[in-house]
């Protein structure tokens, strides 16, 4: 199924929308890489010791989810630009934490398990057992239990689902895929009463606090941009990892395509998406993380033949150009990054010069988007 098969008003809306964005050109690969290199260099210079604790309102170890998302992006960048310092920086991060999880191997928390995505990537490059032991033990405990309600917030899908997919391929064992599906479906159809996904709108509520009757100030449902971005990333990363004939692949593909239909009409004229997808007046404005994750998901879909390039390339291009020209400072700092939280009001105001409480996950999202855009055909 590709976007060409769309019929009716939605298909017409996407065509009209894409035509309105075609003035911008897809950047050259060298220009995309230059922006990513600049932003990443700024971060690595700011954090010369990847094991250093992160201090905000309290002190946290640097293997938490925010830093783990950065390393997802760094490994993606390394995939297209094999710079040894990138690999060494990731290995040093794992070594500093003894390849462990924030709360130990007994944790079921997806945020704690997110670092495992990079640990497993690095294990596949150099199969040292210590890189795999703890994350595998943590996930194995979940697989061997009956509990399936762990992912009660949508961010968790991106943090943990790729780990289950990686282990399934690595171990050649479908039990990881089956457990991942069970927990995912509980999130989609059970949490919050009837699930966190609204198939009518093709979007997800962040958690039970935002399912109806909760409404945005304009009376519409609250769909948080980055929350939906996390789901897009989860589905893309899982589809990228699992075999073409893997069980439940059609479910992930179907939901991904539904989200890809829902997002283009919500893009702002300047290329960004608002933090509140259905209420642009509720803390509306430019925001990088949701925008980057949507661009990442769309570029991946074009690259893998699931989305029509003529329709989606202008949308992706507009989003990237907005981030590259309006978010990236001359020194590599990223502006318009919303701080941590779970709804539009968090981390406000979000501006060109505002500094989020964590400076890592925004860059991770940006690098994921850039690497997929880099792979697109010119």
Phi, psi and omega in degrees: 000128174232170189295341179298337183280355180297141177232166175079197188294327181295316178298318178297319180299318179294321180295314179299318180298316182293322179298327182286349184249005190281358182292332183274149182258148174296125183297156174292151182303320182295328179286322176296313181297323180297319179294318179294318180298318179297311182295320180291322179297321178299316181293313182297326176290328180286333182234070181297334176253103183292348178267357183295139179295152179260124182246116173235248173285345173203174182267131180229150175290157185272015171257022176284175188298325183299316180286326179298322177296321175302315183291333171302313179294320180296319179293327175295316177298317178300329179295333179252349182215089189287070177272121182304323178301330177293312179298314181298322180295321178290317179296319179298320177300312179296317179298318182299331180257011180053031178057032182257174179255152186309316184252018177085176187288346180277355183293143172248003185284124182300324179300321179290331185274348185302324179301336180298335178300315179284322177305316182290321175303316181288328176296322181290337176278320181217105193281066173273124189301329182296338180288338185252333194305307189289317181293323178293319179298319180295314181288322178301321179297323178290318180299325184271009178247170180266352185288135181224014185250026187291322189267076184267012172220143192290336176306326184300332182298315179289325184292324190243326185304316179299331178295314178299318180296317179300315182293325179298316179290317182296316183269355184053049185222118184285353181298329179291321179292322181293316179294318177303316180297317181297315182289319177300313182293329175296318177297317186288324190240352186239313184303143179076007180112293181238020179100162183266359180253135176252100183296336179296319181262349181069028183222165185244140167282145187295318177197187186299338181291347187242002175288156177306142021273007179299136179224156172285167180306331180273006177090359181263167179296151180267108175244108183281133186302303184295326177302314177291328175297322177298320180294317177304313180297319179300312182294318179297314183293322178293314179298329180286335186265314189283155179296160181298332181258018182295145177298140176074006178300323181298326178296313181294320179295317180298313181293320176302312182294325177297320178292323180294333175284327186283331191278320184305317180293347182266356180292138178289157177303332182275358177107339178277172166247144175291157178294330174254110191291329182251003176221086183296345180273349181268092185057043178292156179146176181295139178208129189279318194294310177298317180300314181296318181292324177292317178297320177302310182296320180290317179297320177299318180297320176296315182296335182252014173075014179269339179235147180285121184298323181296328180279316190267334181302317177298325180292314179296315181300316180297320179294314182295314181300324178296314180292316185293327183262335187247341180259322185281116177286162178304333180267358178104349176297144180257123175265173179060035176257119177287137179293178182294158181154210182208011181202172186303327186285346185291142172065018181278152358280147177260113186226178178299322184259354183292143180252119178292165181295333175233136186256018189250314187292328177300319177294320177302315178298317181297319180290324176298315179296313183297320182292323177289322177297322178301325183280347183292144179290141178269000000 
